[in-house]
Amino acid sequence: MDTDYDVIVAGGGLTGTIVAQAVSHYSNRNLSILSIDRNPENLPGRKSNPGWTCGDACSKEAVDFMTERIKVPWTSPEIEHDVKGVMAFSPDKETAIPFDGDGYMLNRQKLPEIQNARTKKMGVDFDFEINLTSLIYDGLQVIGVQGINNKTKQPYKKTAKVVVDATGVTSMLRNQLENSTKVEKKIDRRDLESTGRHIMYFDKGEEDLTEFDPDYCIIHLDQDIAPGGYGWVFPKADNKVNIGLGVEKSILDQRNQRLGKKDNVASLMEEYLQRNKAIKNAKLSQDPGDIHNNTGVFQVSVRRQNDCMVSGGYMLVGDSAWMPKPIDAGGIGPALIAGTIIGKNVVDAIQANDVTEKGLWQYNLDYIEEYGYKTAGLELFRRLVQTLTNEQISYGMKHFLGNLDVESISKGEHPDFSGLTKLGMIIRGAMNKTVASGLKYTSEQNQWLVEHYRNYPKEPEGFNEWNKSLHKTLDESFAKIATYSKN
Ligand SMILES: Cc1cc2nc3c(=O)[nH]c(=O)nc-3n(C[C@H](O)[C@H](O)[C@H](O)COP(=O)(O)OP(=O)(O)OC[C@H]3O[C@@H](n4cnc5c(N)ncnc54)[C@H](O)[C@@H]3O)c2cc1C
């Protein structure tokens, strides 16, 4: 069948541009590629009206993964500031865990401008101001996208052999997908965090490296100020910061009830900013690279990636596939990895002349092998931490984390707590014994889950059985974790 393009990348955000570049790279520019986004050309990659709402932090390792493979370097001004890693502080601030290693603070408004210029040079076409509403099907195959041209108000239709959905967490294309029972369409509310942040200049207050550190992205675990999530203070310069927090709605409701308050994300952000003694007289940045992007609230998912990320002619990537890491909502790293990998999968499938579900299946396996094997275990870990009190988190971080655990956390792996609660180990307080047995439990479940993901079916035929067994374990684990909050 003749199509307008070989590949359509729906959504020209952070992930979409990497996908377009990767397809172009792996096909030696031999495939025709169209990137479609609802933003005007002068505001590319904007998530929603308030801007490119993000903490802006990503690891050097993930950027290198992409650059080494598809030969696209990220430099200044899209990289605004270098950091030595992320430092997560316990609620009592007595324990800090470093993770992710060297990294970058990005300018999310500049990044897509620069990325789009690079992508155009690679021969990719762009359509802006197109609001995509649905996919076009031919039997079991997706063969294109449709929507409305916001400028002309005319209907818009384009066809392709493969449509890659990079339209972000709210993807309408995924929500209404008609050609798969394997791809999950809707997300559980409890797997979404409501998050907000400001980008600000400030005067230096008290010297306190637990509140602002020009060399480290700081995370504050604190169930009072960021219930079910965390607060962050990420440096953009010695006197510039990306400061924000994320909450899980039902845990925020419980916290409000517990404290007799009526807070929401905006009021918590205000309190979080005001209580930071290292940051004084903070003002929203008016830099040209932040002007449309200095404050905003948006959602981010914190679960494993979609159980199946392909159907006939259709693939999911980035936030639309729920790729952000379940424990810290970092979505840029997985987007860099998946955006790179998918380029090769798309090219292989088109060259093999098989863009059916089966022909695209290898993408599921390649992503799991590189990154996705660990996310279900981290989802359990996140659910457990969300049930804990500030005292339990502080105690657990102080007493249960050995060097090896810190090392696994720094690599984004679930730590192995299977030795916890062994005979002779002194754990003070019943509440802390609950933490220990919870951590031991999620470790054990994690081992099973990693193994299960290593056995992800090689062909679509094996999926239903694999998925049934995944959900049986997850349902049991979620129920068990819920019992820890009652102890
Ligand atoms: C407050 C907050 C803080 C975060 N902090 C970090 C962090 O510090 N580090 C990190 O790694 N990750 C962080 N994340 C996650 C990170 O921002 C995302 O993982 C990343 O932006 C995902 O990129 P994406 O391209 O997949 O989706 P998006 O950035 O959402 O881009 C989607 C694109 O698709 C377009 N689009 C959507 N719908 C349509 C439609 N119907 N028709 C046409 N176009 C459409 C949009 O206009 C946009 O350009 C954070 C998220 C939030 C909300």
Coordinates of C-alpha atoms and ligand atoms in Angstrom, one line a residue:
M1 CA 0.0 0.0 0.0
D2 CA 1.2 3.5 -0.8
T3 CA 1.6 5.8 2.2
D4 CA 2.4 9.5 2.6
Y5 CA 5.5 8.6 4.7
D6 CA 7.4 5.5 5.8
V7 CA 7.2 6.7 9.5
I8 CA 5.1 9.2 11.3
V9 CA 6.3 10.3 14.7
A10 CA 3.2 11.6 16.5
G11 CA 4.3 14.2 19.1
G12 CA 7.5 16.3 18.6
G13 CA 8.5 16.6 22.3
L14 CA 11.7 15.4 23.9
T15 CA 11.2 11.8 23.0
G16 CA 9.7 12.3 19.5
T17 CA 12.7 14.2 18.2
I18 CA 15.1 11.5 19.4
V19 CA 12.9 8.9 17.6
A20 CA 12.9 10.8 14.3
Q21 CA 16.7 11.2 14.5
A22 CA 17.2 7.6 15.4
V23 CA 15.1 6.3 12.5
S24 CA 16.9 8.7 10.1
H25 CA 20.3 7.5 11.4
Y26 CA 19.6 3.7 11.3
S27 CA 18.1 4.0 7.8
N28 CA 21.0 6.0 6.5
R29 CA 18.3 8.7 5.6
N30 CA 16.6 6.2 3.3
L31 CA 13.2 6.4 5.0
S32 CA 10.7 9.3 4.8
I33 CA 9.8 10.6 8.2
L34 CA 7.2 13.1 9.4
S35 CA 7.1 14.6 12.8
I36 CA 3.7 16.0 13.9
D37 CA 3.0 18.3 16.9
R38 CA 0.2 20.5 18.1
N39 CA 2.5 23.3 19.1
P40 CA 3.3 26.3 16.9
E41 CA 6.8 26.1 15.3
N42 CA 8.2 28.8 17.6
L43 CA 7.2 26.8 20.8
P44 CA 8.3 23.3 19.8
G45 CA 8.0 20.4 22.3
R46 CA 5.9 22.3 24.8
K47 CA 4.0 19.8 27.0
S48 CA 1.0 22.1 27.7
N49 CA 0.2 25.8 27.9
P50 CA 2.3 26.4 31.1
G51 CA 5.3 25.2 29.3
W52 CA 7.9 22.4 29.3
T53 CA 7.2 21.5 32.9
C54 CA 10.0 19.3 34.2
G55 CA 12.8 19.1 36.8
D56 CA 15.2 19.3 33.8
A57 CA 17.7 16.8 35.2
C58 CA 19.1 13.8 33.3
S59 CA 22.1 11.5 33.7
K60 CA 25.2 11.8 31.5
E61 CA 25.1 8.1 31.0
A62 CA 21.7 8.2 29.3
V63 CA 22.8 11.1 27.0
D64 CA 26.0 9.2 26.1
F65 CA 23.9 6.1 25.3
M66 CA 22.1 8.1 22.6
T67 CA 25.1 10.0 21.4
E68 CA 27.3 7.0 20.9
R69 CA 24.6 5.2 18.9
I70 CA 22.9 7.9 16.8
K71 CA 25.8 10.4 16.8
V72 CA 23.8 13.4 18.0
P73 CA 25.7 15.3 20.7
W74 CA 23.9 17.5 23.3
T75 CA 25.9 20.6 24.3
S76 CA 25.2 24.1 25.4
P77 CA 22.7 25.9 25.5
E78 CA 20.4 22.9 25.7
I79 CA 22.6 21.7 28.6
E80 CA 22.5 24.6 31.0
H81 CA 24.5 23.3 34.0
D82 CA 26.6 20.2 34.9
V83 CA 25.9 18.3 38.1
K84 CA 27.8 15.4 39.9
G85 CA 24.6 13.5 40.6
V86 CA 21.4 13.4 42.6
M87 CA 21.4 13.3 46.4
A88 CA 18.3 12.0 48.2
F89 CA 17.9 13.1 51.8
S90 CA 15.9 11.3 54.4
P91 CA 13.1 13.3 56.1
D92 CA 15.3 14.0 59.1
K93 CA 18.2 14.8 56.7
E94 CA 20.5 12.5 58.7
T95 CA 21.1 10.2 55.7
A96 CA 21.8 11.1 52.1
I97 CA 22.0 8.6 49.2
P98 CA 23.7 9.6 46.0
F99 CA 22.5 8.3 42.7
D100 CA 22.6 8.6 38.9
G101 CA 26.2 9.9 38.8
D102 CA 27.3 12.8 36.6
G103 CA 24.4 14.6 34.9
Y104 CA 23.0 17.6 33.3
M105 CA 20.4 20.3 33.9
L106 CA 18.7 20.9 30.6
N107 CA 17.0 24.0 29.2
R108 CA 13.8 22.2 28.2
Q109 CA 12.6 25.2 26.2
K110 CA 15.8 25.5 24.1
L111 CA 16.3 21.8 23.7
P112 CA 13.5 21.2 21.2
E113 CA 14.4 24.3 19.2
I114 CA 17.9 22.9 18.8
Q115 CA 16.8 19.3 18.3
N116 CA 14.3 20.3 15.6
A117 CA 17.0 22.2 13.7
R118 CA 19.2 19.1 13.8
T119 CA 16.3 16.8 12.9
K120 CA 15.4 19.0 9.9
K121 CA 18.9 18.8 8.7
M122 CA 18.6 15.0 8.8
G123 CA 15.8 15.3 6.2
V124 CA 12.8 14.9 8.5
D125 CA 9.6 16.8 7.6
F126 CA 7.5 18.7 10.2
D127 CA 3.9 19.5 10.5
F128 CA 3.1 22.0 13.3
E129 CA -0.2 23.1 14.9
I130 CA -1.9 19.8 14.2
N131 CA -4.0 18.4 17.0
L132 CA -4.1 14.7 16.5
T133 CA -7.3 13.0 17.7
S134 CA -7.1 9.4 16.5
L135 CA -5.4 6.7 14.4
I136 CA -6.5 5.5 11.0
Y137 CA -6.9 1.7 10.6
D138 CA -6.9 -0.8 7.8
G139 CA -8.2 -4.0 9.5
L140 CA -5.7 -4.9 12.2
Q141 CA -3.1 -2.4 11.0
V142 CA -2.7 1.3 12.0
I143 CA -2.0 3.1 8.8
G144 CA -1.9 6.7 9.8
V145 CA -3.1 9.6 12.0
Q146 CA -5.9 12.1 11.9
G147 CA -6.9 15.3 13.6
I148 CA -7.4 19.0 13.0
N149 CA -5.1 21.6 11.6
N150 CA -5.3 24.3 14.2
K151 CA -4.4 27.1 11.7
T152 CA -6.8 26.3 8.9
K153 CA -9.4 24.4 11.1
Q154 CA -9.5 21.8 8.3
P155 CA -9.4 18.0 9.0
Y156 CA -5.9 16.6 8.8
K157 CA -4.9 13.1 7.7
K158 CA -1.5 11.5 7.0
T159 CA -0.7 7.8 6.3
A160 CA 2.5 5.8 7.1
K161 CA 3.8 2.3 7.4
V162 CA 4.5 2.9 11.1
V163 CA 3.1 5.4 13.6
V164 CA 5.3 6.0 16.7
D165 CA 3.2 7.5 19.5
A166 CA 5.3 10.0 21.4
T167 CA 2.4 12.3 22.5
G168 CA 3.2 12.1 26.2
V169 CA 1.4 10.8 29.2
T170 CA -2.1 12.0 28.1
S171 CA -1.9 10.2 24.7
M172 CA -5.3 10.1 23.1
L173 CA -4.0 7.7 20.5
R174 CA -3.2 5.1 23.1
N175 CA -6.3 5.8 25.1
Q176 CA -8.5 4.9 22.1
L177 CA -6.3 2.3 20.5
E178 CA -8.5 -0.2 18.6
N179 CA -6.2 -2.8 17.3
S180 CA -4.8 -4.4 20.4
T181 CA -5.9 -6.2 23.5
K182 CA -2.3 -6.4 24.7
V183 CA -1.5 -2.6 24.9
E184 CA -2.9 -1.1 28.2
K185 CA -4.9 2.0 27.4
K186 CA -5.6 3.6 30.8
I187 CA -3.4 4.3 33.8
D188 CA -4.4 3.8 37.4
R189 CA -4.8 7.2 39.1
R190 CA -2.4 6.0 41.9
D191 CA 0.3 5.6 39.3
L192 CA 0.2 9.3 38.5
E193 CA 2.0 12.1 40.3
S194 CA 0.8 15.7 40.2
T195 CA 4.0 17.7 40.0
G196 CA 4.9 21.4 39.8
R197 CA 8.0 23.5 39.7
H198 CA 9.3 27.0 39.4
I199 CA 12.5 28.1 37.6
M200 CA 13.9 31.0 39.7
Y201 CA 16.8 33.3 40.4
F202 CA 17.6 33.9 44.1
D203 CA 19.9 35.6 46.6
K204 CA 22.0 33.3 48.7
G205 CA 20.7 32.7 52.1
E206 CA 22.3 30.4 54.7
E207 CA 25.1 28.1 53.5
D208 CA 23.3 24.7 53.7
L209 CA 24.2 22.0 51.3
T210 CA 21.1 20.0 52.3
E211 CA 19.0 22.8 50.9
F212 CA 20.9 24.0 47.8
D213 CA 24.0 22.6 46.3
P214 CA 25.3 24.0 43.0
D215 CA 26.9 20.6 42.3
Y216 CA 24.1 18.2 43.2
C217 CA 20.4 17.8 42.4
I218 CA 18.8 17.5 45.9
I219 CA 15.7 15.4 46.6
H220 CA 13.9 15.7 49.9
L221 CA 11.8 12.7 51.0
D222 CA 9.1 14.1 53.2
Q223 CA 5.5 12.8 53.5
D224 CA 4.3 16.1 55.0
I225 CA 5.5 18.5 52.3
A226 CA 5.4 16.0 49.3
P227 CA 3.1 13.2 50.3
G228 CA 3.6 10.1 48.2
G229 CA 6.3 11.9 46.2
Y230 CA 9.3 14.1 46.9
G231 CA 10.5 17.7 46.8
W232 CA 13.5 18.8 44.7
V233 CA 16.0 21.6 44.5
F234 CA 17.9 21.2 41.3
P235 CA 20.7 23.8 40.6
K236 CA 20.8 25.6 37.2
A237 CA 23.6 28.0 38.3
D238 CA 25.0 29.3 41.6
N239 CA 21.9 31.5 42.0
K240 CA 19.4 29.8 39.8
V241 CA 17.2 26.8 40.7
N242 CA 14.5 24.5 39.4
I243 CA 12.5 23.9 42.6
G244 CA 9.4 21.8 42.9
L245 CA 7.6 18.8 44.2
G246 CA 5.3 15.9 43.3
V247 CA 2.4 14.3 45.3
E248 CA 0.1 11.4 44.9
K249 CA -3.4 12.7 45.1
S250 CA -4.9 10.0 47.5
I251 CA -1.9 10.2 49.8
L252 CA -2.1 14.0 49.8
D253 CA -5.8 13.6 50.9
Q254 CA -4.8 11.3 53.7
R255 CA -2.0 13.7 54.8
N256 CA -4.4 16.7 54.7
Q257 CA -6.8 14.7 56.9
R258 CA -4.0 13.7 59.3
L259 CA -2.8 17.3 59.6
G260 CA -6.2 19.0 59.4
K261 CA -5.1 21.0 56.3
K262 CA -6.4 21.7 52.8
D263 CA -3.2 21.9 50.8
N264 CA -2.7 21.3 47.1
V265 CA 0.4 21.2 44.9
A266 CA 0.6 25.0 44.5
S267 CA 0.3 25.7 48.3
L268 CA 2.8 23.0 49.1
M269 CA 5.2 24.4 46.5
E270 CA 4.9 27.8 48.2
E271 CA 5.6 26.3 51.6
Y272 CA 8.5 24.3 50.3
L273 CA 10.1 27.4 48.8
Q274 CA 9.5 29.6 51.8
R275 CA 11.0 27.1 54.2
N276 CA 14.3 26.8 52.2
K277 CA 16.8 28.8 54.2
A278 CA 19.5 28.7 51.5
I279 CA 17.2 30.4 48.9
K280 CA 16.2 34.0 49.6
N281 CA 14.2 36.6 47.6
A282 CA 13.5 34.0 44.8
K283 CA 12.0 35.4 41.6
L284 CA 10.7 33.6 38.5
S285 CA 13.4 33.6 35.8
Q286 CA 12.8 36.0 32.9
D287 CA 15.7 34.6 30.8
P288 CA 14.7 34.3 27.1
G289 CA 15.1 30.5 27.5
D290 CA 12.7 30.3 30.4
I291 CA 10.2 33.1 29.6
H292 CA 7.4 30.8 28.5
N293 CA 8.4 28.1 31.0
N294 CA 9.1 29.5 34.5
T295 CA 6.3 28.0 36.4
G296 CA 3.8 25.1 35.9
V297 CA 2.1 21.9 37.1
F298 CA 1.9 18.7 35.0
Q299 CA 1.5 15.0 35.5
V300 CA 4.0 12.2 35.4
S301 CA 3.6 8.5 35.6
V302 CA 5.5 6.3 38.1
R303 CA 4.8 2.7 37.1
R304 CA 6.4 0.1 34.9
Q305 CA 6.3 0.7 31.2
N306 CA 3.1 -0.4 29.3
D307 CA 3.0 -4.2 29.4
C308 CA 3.0 -4.2 25.6
M309 CA 4.3 -1.3 23.5
V310 CA 3.4 -2.4 20.0
S311 CA 0.4 -3.3 17.8
G312 CA 0.1 -3.6 14.0
G313 CA 1.7 -0.4 12.6
Y314 CA 1.8 1.3 16.0
M315 CA 4.5 1.8 18.7
L316 CA 4.6 3.6 22.0
V317 CA 7.6 5.5 23.4
G318 CA 8.5 7.9 26.2
D319 CA 5.7 9.2 28.5
S320 CA 3.0 7.9 26.3
A321 CA 4.4 4.4 27.2
W322 CA 4.7 5.4 30.9
M323 CA 8.4 5.1 30.9
P324 CA 9.5 7.5 33.7
K325 CA 11.3 5.5 36.4
P326 CA 8.8 4.5 39.1
I327 CA 10.9 5.7 42.1
D328 CA 12.0 9.1 40.9
A329 CA 9.8 9.9 37.9
G330 CA 12.9 10.4 35.8
G331 CA 11.6 10.1 32.2
I332 CA 14.4 11.7 30.2
G333 CA 16.8 8.8 30.7
P334 CA 14.4 6.1 29.5
A335 CA 13.2 8.3 26.7
L336 CA 16.8 8.7 25.5
I337 CA 17.3 4.9 25.7
A338 CA 13.9 3.9 24.2
G339 CA 14.0 6.7 21.5
T340 CA 17.4 5.3 20.3
I341 CA 16.4 1.7 20.4
I342 CA 13.1 2.1 18.7
G343 CA 14.8 3.8 15.7
K344 CA 16.6 0.5 14.9
N345 CA 13.4 -1.6 15.5
V346 CA 11.4 0.6 13.1
V347 CA 14.0 0.4 10.4
D348 CA 14.5 -3.4 10.8
A349 CA 10.7 -4.0 10.6
I350 CA 10.2 -1.8 7.5
Q351 CA 13.2 -3.4 5.8
A352 CA 11.9 -6.8 6.6
N353 CA 8.5 -5.7 5.1
D354 CA 6.7 -6.7 8.3
V355 CA 5.2 -3.9 10.3
T356 CA 2.5 -6.1 11.9
E357 CA 2.4 -6.6 15.7
K358 CA 4.7 -9.6 15.2
G359 CA 7.1 -7.6 13.0
L360 CA 7.4 -4.8 15.6
W361 CA 7.5 -7.1 18.6
Q362 CA 11.4 -7.0 19.0
Y363 CA 11.1 -3.5 20.4
N364 CA 9.4 -4.8 23.6
L365 CA 12.3 -7.2 24.1
D366 CA 15.0 -4.7 23.3
Y367 CA 13.6 -2.1 25.7
I368 CA 13.2 -4.7 28.5
E369 CA 16.7 -6.0 28.0
E370 CA 18.2 -2.5 28.3
Y371 CA 16.0 -0.8 30.9
G372 CA 12.5 -2.2 31.3
Y373 CA 13.5 -5.4 33.2
K374 CA 13.7 -3.5 36.5
T375 CA 10.7 -1.2 36.4
A376 CA 8.0 -3.5 37.9
G377 CA 10.2 -4.2 41.0
L378 CA 10.8 -0.4 41.4
E379 CA 7.0 0.1 41.1
L380 CA 6.6 -2.1 44.2
F381 CA 9.4 -0.4 46.0
R382 CA 7.7 3.0 45.3
R383 CA 4.4 1.7 46.6
L384 CA 6.0 0.5 49.8
V385 CA 7.9 3.8 50.4
Q386 CA 4.6 5.6 49.9
T387 CA 3.0 3.7 52.8
L388 CA 5.8 4.7 55.2
T389 CA 5.9 7.6 57.7
N390 CA 8.7 10.1 57.8
E391 CA 10.1 8.3 60.9
Q392 CA 10.1 5.0 59.2
I393 CA 11.8 6.4 56.0
S394 CA 14.5 8.1 58.2
Y395 CA 15.1 5.0 60.2
G396 CA 15.1 2.7 57.2
M397 CA 17.6 4.9 55.2
K398 CA 19.8 5.2 58.3
H399 CA 19.8 1.5 59.4
F400 CA 19.0 -0.7 56.5
L401 CA 21.0 0.7 53.7
G402 CA 24.4 -0.8 53.3
N403 CA 27.0 0.1 50.7
L404 CA 25.8 -2.5 48.3
D405 CA 22.2 -1.3 48.6
V406 CA 23.3 2.3 47.9
E407 CA 25.3 1.0 44.9
S408 CA 22.2 -0.7 43.5
I409 CA 20.0 2.4 44.1
S410 CA 22.6 4.5 42.3
K411 CA 22.3 2.2 39.3
G412 CA 18.5 2.5 39.4
E413 CA 18.2 -1.1 40.6
H414 CA 16.0 -2.5 43.4
P415 CA 18.4 -3.1 46.4
D416 CA 18.6 -6.6 47.7
F417 CA 17.1 -6.5 51.2
S418 CA 16.6 -10.3 51.4
G419 CA 19.1 -10.4 54.4
L420 CA 17.0 -8.0 56.4
T421 CA 15.4 -9.2 59.6
K422 CA 17.8 -12.1 59.9
L423 CA 18.4 -13.5 63.3
G424 CA 20.5 -11.4 65.6
M425 CA 19.7 -8.1 63.8
I426 CA 18.5 -5.5 66.2
I427 CA 15.6 -3.4 64.8
R428 CA 14.2 -0.9 67.3
G429 CA 10.4 -0.5 67.3
A430 CA 7.5 -2.4 65.8
M431 CA 7.0 0.2 63.1
N432 CA 10.6 -0.3 61.9
K433 CA 10.2 -4.0 61.9
T434 CA 7.3 -3.4 59.5
V435 CA 9.7 -1.4 57.3
A436 CA 12.3 -4.2 57.4
S437 CA 9.8 -6.9 56.5
G438 CA 8.3 -4.7 53.7
L439 CA 11.7 -4.1 52.2
K440 CA 12.5 -7.8 52.4
Y441 CA 9.2 -8.6 50.7
T442 CA 9.6 -6.1 47.8
S443 CA 13.2 -7.4 47.3
E444 CA 12.0 -11.0 47.0
Q445 CA 9.1 -10.0 44.6
N446 CA 11.6 -7.9 42.6
Q447 CA 13.8 -11.0 42.0
W448 CA 10.8 -12.8 40.6
L449 CA 9.8 -9.9 38.5
V450 CA 13.2 -9.3 37.0
E451 CA 13.4 -13.0 36.1
H452 CA 9.8 -12.8 34.7
Y453 CA 10.8 -9.9 32.5
R454 CA 13.9 -11.7 31.3
N455 CA 11.4 -14.3 30.1
Y456 CA 9.2 -11.8 28.2
P457 CA 7.7 -13.8 25.3
K458 CA 9.7 -13.7 22.1
E459 CA 6.5 -13.7 20.0
P460 CA 3.1 -12.1 20.6
E461 CA 1.5 -15.6 21.0
G462 CA 3.1 -16.1 24.4
F463 CA 2.0 -12.7 25.8
N464 CA -1.3 -13.5 27.3
E465 CA 0.0 -16.2 29.5
W466 CA 3.0 -14.1 30.5
N467 CA 0.8 -11.2 31.3
K468 CA -1.6 -13.2 33.3
S469 CA 1.2 -14.4 35.5
L470 CA 2.6 -10.8 35.8
H471 CA -0.7 -9.4 37.0
K472 CA -1.3 -12.3 39.4
T473 CA 2.0 -11.5 41.1
L474 CA 1.4 -7.7 41.0
D475 CA -2.1 -7.9 42.4
E476 CA -0.9 -10.1 45.3
S477 CA 2.1 -7.8 45.9
F478 CA -0.1 -4.6 45.9
A479 CA -2.5 -6.2 48.4
K480 CA 0.4 -7.3 50.6
I481 CA 2.1 -3.8 50.5
A482 CA -1.2 -2.2 51.4
T483 CA -1.2 -4.2 54.7
Y484 CA 2.1 -2.6 55.7
S485 CA 0.4 0.8 55.9
K486 CA -2.0 -0.5 58.5
N487 CA 0.8 -1.8 60.8
Ligands
LIG1 C1 7.1 18.5 37.1 C2 7.8 17.4 36.4 C3 9.2 17.2 36.7 C4 9.9 16.2 36.0 N1 11.3 16.2 36.3 C5 12.0 15.3 35.6 C6 13.4 15.3 35.7 O1 14.0 16.1 36.5 N2 14.2 14.4 35.1 C7 13.6 13.5 34.2 O2 14.3 12.7 33.6 N3 12.3 13.5 34.0 C8 11.5 14.4 34.6 N4 10.1 14.5 34.3 C9 9.6 13.6 33.3 C10 9.9 14.2 31.9 O3 9.6 15.6 31.8 C11 9.2 13.4 30.8 O4 9.6 12.1 30.9 C12 9.6 13.9 29.4 O5 9.2 15.2 29.1 C13 8.8 13.0 28.4 O6 9.0 13.5 27.1 P1 7.9 13.0 26.0 O7 8.4 13.6 24.7 O8 7.7 11.6 26.0 O9 6.5 13.7 26.4 P2 6.2 15.2 26.4 O10 7.4 16.0 26.9 O11 4.9 15.4 27.2 O12 6.0 15.7 24.9 C14 4.8 15.3 24.2 C15 4.7 16.1 22.9 O13 3.6 15.6 22.2 C16 2.8 16.7 21.8 N5 1.4 16.3 21.8 C17 0.6 15.8 22.8 N6 -0.6 15.4 22.4 C18 -0.7 15.8 21.1 C19 -1.8 15.7 20.2 N7 -3.0 15.2 20.5 N8 -1.5 16.1 18.9 C20 -0.3 16.6 18.6 N9 0.8 16.7 19.4 C21 0.5 16.3 20.7 C22 3.0 17.8 22.8 O14 2.7 19.0 22.3 C23 4.5 17.6 23.1 O15 5.3 18.3 22.2 C24 9.3 15.4 35.0 C25 8.0 15.6 34.7 C26 7.2 16.5 35.4 C27 5.8 16.7 35.0

